[in-house]
PDB file of C-alpha atoms in Angstrom:
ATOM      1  CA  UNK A   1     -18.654  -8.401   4.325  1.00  0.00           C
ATOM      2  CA  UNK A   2     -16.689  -8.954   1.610  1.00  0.00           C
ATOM      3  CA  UNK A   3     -14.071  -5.771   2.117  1.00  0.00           C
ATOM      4  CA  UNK A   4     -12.238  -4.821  -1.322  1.00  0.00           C
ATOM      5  CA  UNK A   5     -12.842  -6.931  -4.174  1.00  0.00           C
ATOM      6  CA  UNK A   6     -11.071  -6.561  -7.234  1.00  0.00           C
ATOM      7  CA  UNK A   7     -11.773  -8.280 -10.699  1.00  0.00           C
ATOM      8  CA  UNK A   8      -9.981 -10.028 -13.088  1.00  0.00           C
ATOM      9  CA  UNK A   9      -7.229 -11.461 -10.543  1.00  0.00           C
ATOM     10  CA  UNK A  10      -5.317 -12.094 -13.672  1.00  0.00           C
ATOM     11  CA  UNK A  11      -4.791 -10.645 -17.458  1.00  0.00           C
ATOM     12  CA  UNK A  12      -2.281 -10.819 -20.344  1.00  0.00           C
ATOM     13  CA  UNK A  13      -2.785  -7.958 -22.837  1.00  0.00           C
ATOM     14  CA  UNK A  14      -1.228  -6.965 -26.138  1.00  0.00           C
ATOM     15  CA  UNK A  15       0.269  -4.091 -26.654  1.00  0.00           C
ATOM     16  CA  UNK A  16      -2.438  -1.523 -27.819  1.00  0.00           C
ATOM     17  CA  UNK A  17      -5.414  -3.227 -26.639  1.00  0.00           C
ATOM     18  CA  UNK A  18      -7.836  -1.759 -24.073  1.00  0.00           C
ATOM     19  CA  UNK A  19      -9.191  -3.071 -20.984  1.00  0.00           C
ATOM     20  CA  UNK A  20     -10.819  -2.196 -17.523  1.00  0.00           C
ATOM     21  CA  UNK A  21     -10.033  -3.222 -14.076  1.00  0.00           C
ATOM     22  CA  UNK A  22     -12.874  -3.205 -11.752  1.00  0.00           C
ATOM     23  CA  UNK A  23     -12.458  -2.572  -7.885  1.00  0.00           C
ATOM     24  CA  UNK A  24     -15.652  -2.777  -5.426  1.00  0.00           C
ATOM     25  CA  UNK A  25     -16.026  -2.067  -1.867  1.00  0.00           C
ATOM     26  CA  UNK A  26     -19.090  -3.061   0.680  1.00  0.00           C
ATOM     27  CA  UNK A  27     -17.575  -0.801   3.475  1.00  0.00           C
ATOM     28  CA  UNK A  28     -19.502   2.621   2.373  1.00  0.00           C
ATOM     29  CA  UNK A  29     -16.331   4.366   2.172  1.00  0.00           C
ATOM     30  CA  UNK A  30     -15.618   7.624   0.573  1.00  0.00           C
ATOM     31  CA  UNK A  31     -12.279   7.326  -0.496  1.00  0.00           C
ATOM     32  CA  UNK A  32     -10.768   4.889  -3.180  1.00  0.00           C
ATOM     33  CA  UNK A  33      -7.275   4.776  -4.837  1.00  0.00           C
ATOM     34  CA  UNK A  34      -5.217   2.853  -7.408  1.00  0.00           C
ATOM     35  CA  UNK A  35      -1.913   1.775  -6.904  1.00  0.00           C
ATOM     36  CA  UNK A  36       0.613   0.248  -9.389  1.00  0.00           C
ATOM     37  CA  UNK A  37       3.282  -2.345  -7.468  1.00  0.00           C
ATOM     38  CA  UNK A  38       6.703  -2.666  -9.069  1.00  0.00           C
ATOM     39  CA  UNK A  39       9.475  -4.590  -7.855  1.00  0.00           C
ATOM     40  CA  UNK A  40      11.525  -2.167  -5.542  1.00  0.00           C
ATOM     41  CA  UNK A  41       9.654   0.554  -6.288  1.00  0.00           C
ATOM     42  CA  UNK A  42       7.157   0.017  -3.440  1.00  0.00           C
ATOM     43  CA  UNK A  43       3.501   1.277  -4.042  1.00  0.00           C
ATOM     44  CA  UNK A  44       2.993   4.188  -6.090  1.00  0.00           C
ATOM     45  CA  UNK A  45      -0.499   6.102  -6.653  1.00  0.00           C
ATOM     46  CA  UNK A  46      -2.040   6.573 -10.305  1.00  0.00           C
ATOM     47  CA  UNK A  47      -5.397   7.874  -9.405  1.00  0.00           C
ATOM     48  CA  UNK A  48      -7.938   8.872  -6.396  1.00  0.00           C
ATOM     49  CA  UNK A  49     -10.887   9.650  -5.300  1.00  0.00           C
ATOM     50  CA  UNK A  50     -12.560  11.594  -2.588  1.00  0.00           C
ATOM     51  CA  UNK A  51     -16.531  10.918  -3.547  1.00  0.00           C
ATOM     52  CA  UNK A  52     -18.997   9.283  -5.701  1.00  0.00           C
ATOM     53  CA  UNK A  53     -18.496  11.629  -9.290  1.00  0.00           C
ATOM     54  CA  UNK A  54     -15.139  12.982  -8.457  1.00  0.00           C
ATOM     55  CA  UNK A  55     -11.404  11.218  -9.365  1.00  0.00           C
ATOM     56  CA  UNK A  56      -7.861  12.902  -9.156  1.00  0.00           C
ATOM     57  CA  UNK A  57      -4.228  12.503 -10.424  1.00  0.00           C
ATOM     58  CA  UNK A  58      -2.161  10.398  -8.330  1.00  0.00           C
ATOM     59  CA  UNK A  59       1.794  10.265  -8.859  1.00  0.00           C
ATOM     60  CA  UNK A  60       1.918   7.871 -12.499  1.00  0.00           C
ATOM     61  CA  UNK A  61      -1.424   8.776 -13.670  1.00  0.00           C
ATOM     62  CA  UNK A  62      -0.375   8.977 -17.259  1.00  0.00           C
ATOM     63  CA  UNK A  63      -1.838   6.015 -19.871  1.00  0.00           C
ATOM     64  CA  UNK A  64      -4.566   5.818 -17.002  1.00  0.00           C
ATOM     65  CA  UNK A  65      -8.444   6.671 -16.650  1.00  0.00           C
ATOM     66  CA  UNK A  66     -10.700   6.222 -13.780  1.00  0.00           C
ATOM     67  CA  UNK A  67     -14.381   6.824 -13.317  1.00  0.00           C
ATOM     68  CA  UNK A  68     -16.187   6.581  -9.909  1.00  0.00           C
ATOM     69  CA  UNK A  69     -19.708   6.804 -11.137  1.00  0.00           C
ATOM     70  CA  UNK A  70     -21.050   4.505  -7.852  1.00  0.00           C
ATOM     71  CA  UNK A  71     -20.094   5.146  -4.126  1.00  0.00           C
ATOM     72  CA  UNK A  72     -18.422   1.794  -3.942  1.00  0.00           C
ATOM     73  CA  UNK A  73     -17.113   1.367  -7.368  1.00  0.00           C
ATOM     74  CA  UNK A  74     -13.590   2.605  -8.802  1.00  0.00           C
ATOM     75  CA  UNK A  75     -13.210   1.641 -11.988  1.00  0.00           C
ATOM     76  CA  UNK A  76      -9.218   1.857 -13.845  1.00  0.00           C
ATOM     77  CA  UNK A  77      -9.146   2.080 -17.376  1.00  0.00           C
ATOM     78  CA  UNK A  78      -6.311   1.443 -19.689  1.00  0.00           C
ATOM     79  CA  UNK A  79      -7.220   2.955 -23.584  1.00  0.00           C
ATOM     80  CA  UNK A  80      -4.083   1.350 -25.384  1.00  0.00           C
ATOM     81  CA  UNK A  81      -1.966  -0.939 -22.794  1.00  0.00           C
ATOM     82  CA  UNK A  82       1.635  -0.966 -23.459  1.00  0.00           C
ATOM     83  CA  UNK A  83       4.768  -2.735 -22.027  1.00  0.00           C
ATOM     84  CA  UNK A  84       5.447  -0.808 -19.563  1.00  0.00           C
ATOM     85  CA  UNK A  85       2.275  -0.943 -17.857  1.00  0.00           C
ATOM     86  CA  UNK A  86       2.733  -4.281 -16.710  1.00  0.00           C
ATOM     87  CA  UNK A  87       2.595  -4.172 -13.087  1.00  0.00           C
ATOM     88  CA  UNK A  88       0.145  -5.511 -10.077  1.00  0.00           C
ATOM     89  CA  UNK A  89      -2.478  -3.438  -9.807  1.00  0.00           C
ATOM     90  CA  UNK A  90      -3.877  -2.937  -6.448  1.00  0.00           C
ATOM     91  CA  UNK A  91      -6.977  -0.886  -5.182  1.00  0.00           C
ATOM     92  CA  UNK A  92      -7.521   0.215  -2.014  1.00  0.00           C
ATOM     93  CA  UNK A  93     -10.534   2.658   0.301  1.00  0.00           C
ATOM     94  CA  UNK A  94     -10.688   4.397   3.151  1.00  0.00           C
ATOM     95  CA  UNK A  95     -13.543   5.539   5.578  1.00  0.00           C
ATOM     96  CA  UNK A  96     -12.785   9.704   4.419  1.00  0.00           C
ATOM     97  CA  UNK A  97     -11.649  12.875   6.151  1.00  0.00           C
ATOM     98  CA  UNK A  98      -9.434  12.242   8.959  1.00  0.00           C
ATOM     99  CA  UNK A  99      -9.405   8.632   8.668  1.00  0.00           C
ATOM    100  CA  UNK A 100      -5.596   7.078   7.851  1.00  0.00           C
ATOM    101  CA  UNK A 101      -5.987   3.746   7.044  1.00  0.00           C
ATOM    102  CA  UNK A 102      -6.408   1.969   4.178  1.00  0.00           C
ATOM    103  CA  UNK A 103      -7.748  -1.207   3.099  1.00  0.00           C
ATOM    104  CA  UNK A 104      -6.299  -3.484  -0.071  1.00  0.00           C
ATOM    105  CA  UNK A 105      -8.070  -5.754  -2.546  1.00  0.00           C
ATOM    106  CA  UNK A 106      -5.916  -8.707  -3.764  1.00  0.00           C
ATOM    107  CA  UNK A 107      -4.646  -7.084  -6.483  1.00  0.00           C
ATOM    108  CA  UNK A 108      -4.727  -7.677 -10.174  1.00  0.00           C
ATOM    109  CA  UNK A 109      -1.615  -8.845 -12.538  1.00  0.00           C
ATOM    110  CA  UNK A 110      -1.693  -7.915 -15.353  1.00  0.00           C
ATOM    111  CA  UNK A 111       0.896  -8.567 -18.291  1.00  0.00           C
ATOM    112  CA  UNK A 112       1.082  -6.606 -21.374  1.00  0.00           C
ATOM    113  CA  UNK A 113       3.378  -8.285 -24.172  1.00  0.00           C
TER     114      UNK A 113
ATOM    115  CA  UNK B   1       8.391  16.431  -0.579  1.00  0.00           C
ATOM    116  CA  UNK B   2       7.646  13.340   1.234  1.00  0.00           C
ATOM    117  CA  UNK B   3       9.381  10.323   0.839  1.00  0.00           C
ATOM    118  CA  UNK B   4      10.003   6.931   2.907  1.00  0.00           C
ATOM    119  CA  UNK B   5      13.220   5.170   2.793  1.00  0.00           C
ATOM    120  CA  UNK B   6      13.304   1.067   4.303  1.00  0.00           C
ATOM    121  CA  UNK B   7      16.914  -1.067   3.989  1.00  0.00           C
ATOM    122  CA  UNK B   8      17.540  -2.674   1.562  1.00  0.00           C
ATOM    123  CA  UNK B   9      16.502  -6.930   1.234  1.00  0.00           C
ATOM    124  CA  UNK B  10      16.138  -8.983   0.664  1.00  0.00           C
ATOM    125  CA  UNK B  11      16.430 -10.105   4.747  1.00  0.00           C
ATOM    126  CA  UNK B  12      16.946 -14.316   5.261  1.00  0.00           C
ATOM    127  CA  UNK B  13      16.675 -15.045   8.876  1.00  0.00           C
ATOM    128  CA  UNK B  14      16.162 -18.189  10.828  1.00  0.00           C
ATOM    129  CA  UNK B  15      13.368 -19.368  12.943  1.00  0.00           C
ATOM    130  CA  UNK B  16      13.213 -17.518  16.379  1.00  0.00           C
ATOM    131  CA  UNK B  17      16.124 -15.173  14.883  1.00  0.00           C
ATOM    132  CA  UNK B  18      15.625 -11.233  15.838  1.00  0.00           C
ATOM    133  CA  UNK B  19      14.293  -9.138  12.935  1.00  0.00           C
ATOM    134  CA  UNK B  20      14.828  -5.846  12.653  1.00  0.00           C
ATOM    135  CA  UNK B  21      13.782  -3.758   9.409  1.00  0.00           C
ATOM    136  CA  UNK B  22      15.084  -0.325   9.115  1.00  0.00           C
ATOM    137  CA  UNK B  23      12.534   2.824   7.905  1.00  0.00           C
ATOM    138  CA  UNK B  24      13.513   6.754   7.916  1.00  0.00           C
ATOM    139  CA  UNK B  25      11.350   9.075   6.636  1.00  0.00           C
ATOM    140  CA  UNK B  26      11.034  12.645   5.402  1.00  0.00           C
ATOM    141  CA  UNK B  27       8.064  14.947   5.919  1.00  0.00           C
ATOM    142  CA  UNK B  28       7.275  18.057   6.851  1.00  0.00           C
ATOM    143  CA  UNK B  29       4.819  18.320  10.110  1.00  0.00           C
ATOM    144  CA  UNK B  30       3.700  15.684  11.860  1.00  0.00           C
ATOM    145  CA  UNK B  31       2.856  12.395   9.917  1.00  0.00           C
ATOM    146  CA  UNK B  32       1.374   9.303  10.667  1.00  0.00           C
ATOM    147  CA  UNK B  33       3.490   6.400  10.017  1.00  0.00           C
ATOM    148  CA  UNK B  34       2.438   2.543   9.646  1.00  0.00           C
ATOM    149  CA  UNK B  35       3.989  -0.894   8.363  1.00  0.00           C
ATOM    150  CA  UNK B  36       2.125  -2.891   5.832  1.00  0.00           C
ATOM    151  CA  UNK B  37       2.166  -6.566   5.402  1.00  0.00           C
ATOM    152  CA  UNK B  38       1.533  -8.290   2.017  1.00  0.00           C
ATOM    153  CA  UNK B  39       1.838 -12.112   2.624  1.00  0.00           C
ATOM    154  CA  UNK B  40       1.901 -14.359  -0.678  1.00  0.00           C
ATOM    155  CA  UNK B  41      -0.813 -13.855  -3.488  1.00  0.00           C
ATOM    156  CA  UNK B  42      -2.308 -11.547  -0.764  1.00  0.00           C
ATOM    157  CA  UNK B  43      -2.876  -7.595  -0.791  1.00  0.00           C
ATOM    158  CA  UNK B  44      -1.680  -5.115   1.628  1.00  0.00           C
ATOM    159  CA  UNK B  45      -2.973  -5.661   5.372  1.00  0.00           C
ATOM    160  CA  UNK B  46      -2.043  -2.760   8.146  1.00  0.00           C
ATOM    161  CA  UNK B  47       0.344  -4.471  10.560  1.00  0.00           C
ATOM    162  CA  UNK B  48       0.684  -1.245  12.936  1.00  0.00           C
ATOM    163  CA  UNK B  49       0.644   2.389  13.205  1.00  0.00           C
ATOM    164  CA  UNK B  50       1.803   5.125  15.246  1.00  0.00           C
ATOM    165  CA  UNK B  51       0.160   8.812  14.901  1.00  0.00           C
ATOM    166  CA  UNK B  52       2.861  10.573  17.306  1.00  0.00           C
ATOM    167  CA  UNK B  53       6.317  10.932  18.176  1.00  0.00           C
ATOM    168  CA  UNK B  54       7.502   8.451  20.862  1.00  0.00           C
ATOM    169  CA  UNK B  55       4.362   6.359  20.472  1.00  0.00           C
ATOM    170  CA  UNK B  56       4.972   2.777  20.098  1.00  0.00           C
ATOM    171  CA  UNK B  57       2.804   0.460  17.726  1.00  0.00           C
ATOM    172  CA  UNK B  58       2.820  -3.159  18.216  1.00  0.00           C
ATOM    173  CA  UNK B  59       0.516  -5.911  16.725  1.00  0.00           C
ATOM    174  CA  UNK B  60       1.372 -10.006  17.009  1.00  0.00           C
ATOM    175  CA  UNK B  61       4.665  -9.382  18.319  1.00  0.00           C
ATOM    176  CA  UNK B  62       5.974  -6.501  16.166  1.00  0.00           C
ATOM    177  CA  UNK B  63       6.733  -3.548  17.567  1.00  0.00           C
ATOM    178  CA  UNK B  64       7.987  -0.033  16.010  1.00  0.00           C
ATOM    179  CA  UNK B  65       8.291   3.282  17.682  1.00  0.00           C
ATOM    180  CA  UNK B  66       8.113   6.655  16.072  1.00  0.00           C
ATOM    181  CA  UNK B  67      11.233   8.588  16.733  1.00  0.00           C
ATOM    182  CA  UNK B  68      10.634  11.947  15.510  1.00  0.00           C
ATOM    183  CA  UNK B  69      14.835  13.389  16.314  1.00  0.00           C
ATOM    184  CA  UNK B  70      15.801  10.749  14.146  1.00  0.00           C
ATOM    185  CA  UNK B  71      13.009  10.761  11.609  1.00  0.00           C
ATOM    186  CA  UNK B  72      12.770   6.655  12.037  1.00  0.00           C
ATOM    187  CA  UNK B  73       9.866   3.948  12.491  1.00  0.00           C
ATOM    188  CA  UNK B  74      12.227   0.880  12.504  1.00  0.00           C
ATOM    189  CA  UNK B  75       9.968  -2.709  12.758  1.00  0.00           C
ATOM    190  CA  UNK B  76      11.599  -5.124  14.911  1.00  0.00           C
ATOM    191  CA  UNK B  77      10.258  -8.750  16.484  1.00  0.00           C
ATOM    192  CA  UNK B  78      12.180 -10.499  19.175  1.00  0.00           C
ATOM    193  CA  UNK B  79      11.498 -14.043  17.806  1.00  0.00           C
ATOM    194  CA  UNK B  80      10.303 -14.460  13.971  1.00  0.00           C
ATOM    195  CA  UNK B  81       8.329 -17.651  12.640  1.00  0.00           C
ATOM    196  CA  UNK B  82       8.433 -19.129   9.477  1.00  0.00           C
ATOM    197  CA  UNK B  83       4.608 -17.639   9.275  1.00  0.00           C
ATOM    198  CA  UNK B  84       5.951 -14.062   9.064  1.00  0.00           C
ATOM    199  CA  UNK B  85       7.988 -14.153   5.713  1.00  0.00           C
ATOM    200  CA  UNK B  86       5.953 -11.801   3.718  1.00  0.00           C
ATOM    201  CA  UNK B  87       6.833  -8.425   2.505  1.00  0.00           C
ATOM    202  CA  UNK B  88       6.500  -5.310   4.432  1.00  0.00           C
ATOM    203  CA  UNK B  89       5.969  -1.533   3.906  1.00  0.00           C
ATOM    204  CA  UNK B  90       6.697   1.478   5.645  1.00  0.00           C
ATOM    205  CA  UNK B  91       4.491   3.976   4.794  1.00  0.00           C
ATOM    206  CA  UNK B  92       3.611   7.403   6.304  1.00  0.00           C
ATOM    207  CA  UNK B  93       0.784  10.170   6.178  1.00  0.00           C
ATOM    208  CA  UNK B  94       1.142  13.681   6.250  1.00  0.00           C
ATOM    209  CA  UNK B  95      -2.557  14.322   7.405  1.00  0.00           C
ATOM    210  CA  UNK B  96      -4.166  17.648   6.806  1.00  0.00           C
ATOM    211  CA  UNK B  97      -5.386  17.827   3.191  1.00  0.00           C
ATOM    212  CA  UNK B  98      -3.660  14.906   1.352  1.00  0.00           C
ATOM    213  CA  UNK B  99      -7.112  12.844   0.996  1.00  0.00           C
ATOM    214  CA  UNK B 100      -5.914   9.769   2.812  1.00  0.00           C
ATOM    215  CA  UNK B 101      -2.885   9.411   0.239  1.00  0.00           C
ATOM    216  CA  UNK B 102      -0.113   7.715   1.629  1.00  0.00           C
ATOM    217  CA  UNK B 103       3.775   7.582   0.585  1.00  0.00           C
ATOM    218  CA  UNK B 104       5.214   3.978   0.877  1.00  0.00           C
ATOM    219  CA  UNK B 105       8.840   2.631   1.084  1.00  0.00           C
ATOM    220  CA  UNK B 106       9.897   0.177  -1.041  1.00  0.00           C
ATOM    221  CA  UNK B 107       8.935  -2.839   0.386  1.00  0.00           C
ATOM    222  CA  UNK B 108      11.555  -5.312   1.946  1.00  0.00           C
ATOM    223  CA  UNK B 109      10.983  -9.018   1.056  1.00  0.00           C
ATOM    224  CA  UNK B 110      11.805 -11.204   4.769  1.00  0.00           C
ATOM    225  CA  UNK B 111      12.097 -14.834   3.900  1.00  0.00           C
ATOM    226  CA  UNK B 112      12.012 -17.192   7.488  1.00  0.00           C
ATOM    227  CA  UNK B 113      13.295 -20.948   7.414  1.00  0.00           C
ATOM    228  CA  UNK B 114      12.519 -23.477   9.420  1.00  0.00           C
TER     229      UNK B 114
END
């Protein structure tokens, strides 16, 4: 049981390029979420989802896609990367309604010059 | 809207020193509330919770008790190891309809030496 796996652990970008973080759970939960982690900004959410098929804005979803086309895949895309999207990106699931707790993957960092 | 506000670090303390890191909160209802560790190259691992006013959540030797009058979910730990410096989250959830999504604090960086 592997938990939350997310891949690369590490990526430099430059600015404009495109790329795709991939985040994978073995837990058969329903809920997944991307977070971006700042220095002294804490956690902040840039996109959800509830089921297989369905995503949502978080709180900085802009410069951000998702797509949730498997149960236990969440998949963050970034079309054209710029500065200010470098960050560590972590992803996170939860069992589903009425559940609180999450559980983290190790996070990506990813640097965008 | 809901926000989560922890002291400011970073925090330096001594081995076997008393740690105490500060959280308030606001939210309307009743939330949830938890701390968060993230230890070094590591993600975020749930540390303890507390899904009521005046309950008390404790896990390897932390403690934190959710005081609804004064909207607070301090962490404290009579006797920190070197082991412990990591970084650690407040976080709360309003529960009903919010899909699991929680609101975290800042993050306060505690650094233990020997």
């Amino acid at each position: 049981n592997a938990g939350v796996t997310q891949t690369p652990k590490f990526r430099v970008l430059k600015t404009g390029q495109s790329m795709t973080l991939l985040c994978a759970q073995d837990m058969n939960h329903e809920y997944m979420y991307w977070y971006r982690q700042d220095p002294g900004m804490g956690l902040r959410l840039i996109h959800y989802s509830v089921g297989e098929g369905t995503t949502a804005k978080g709180e900085v979803p802009d410069g951000y896609n998702v797509s949730r086309l498997k149960k236990q895949n969440f998949l963050l895309g970034l079309e054209s990367a710029a500065p200010s999207q470098t960050s560590v990106y972590f992803c996170a699931s939860s069992p589903g309604r009425n559940t609180d707790t999450q559980y983290f993957g190790p996070g990506t960092r990813l640097t965008v010059l | 809207g809901n926000s989560v506000t922890q002291m400011e670090g970073p925090v330096t303390l001594s081995e076997e020193a008393f740690l105490t890191i500060n959280c308030t909160y606001t939210a309307t209802g009743y939330p949830s509330l938890f701390w968060y560790v993230q230890y070094p190259g590591e993600g975020l691992q749930l540390l303890l919770k507390a899904t009521k006013a005046d309950d008390k959540g404790s896990n390897k030797g932390f403690e934190a008790t959710y005081r609804k009058e004064t909207t607070s979910f301090h962490l404290e730990k009579g006797s920190v190891q070197v082991s412990d410096s990591a970084v650690y989250f407040c976080a709360l959830y309003p529960g009903g309809t919010s899909y699991g999504k929680l609101t975290f604090g800042q993050g306060t960086i505690l650094t233990v030496h020997p």
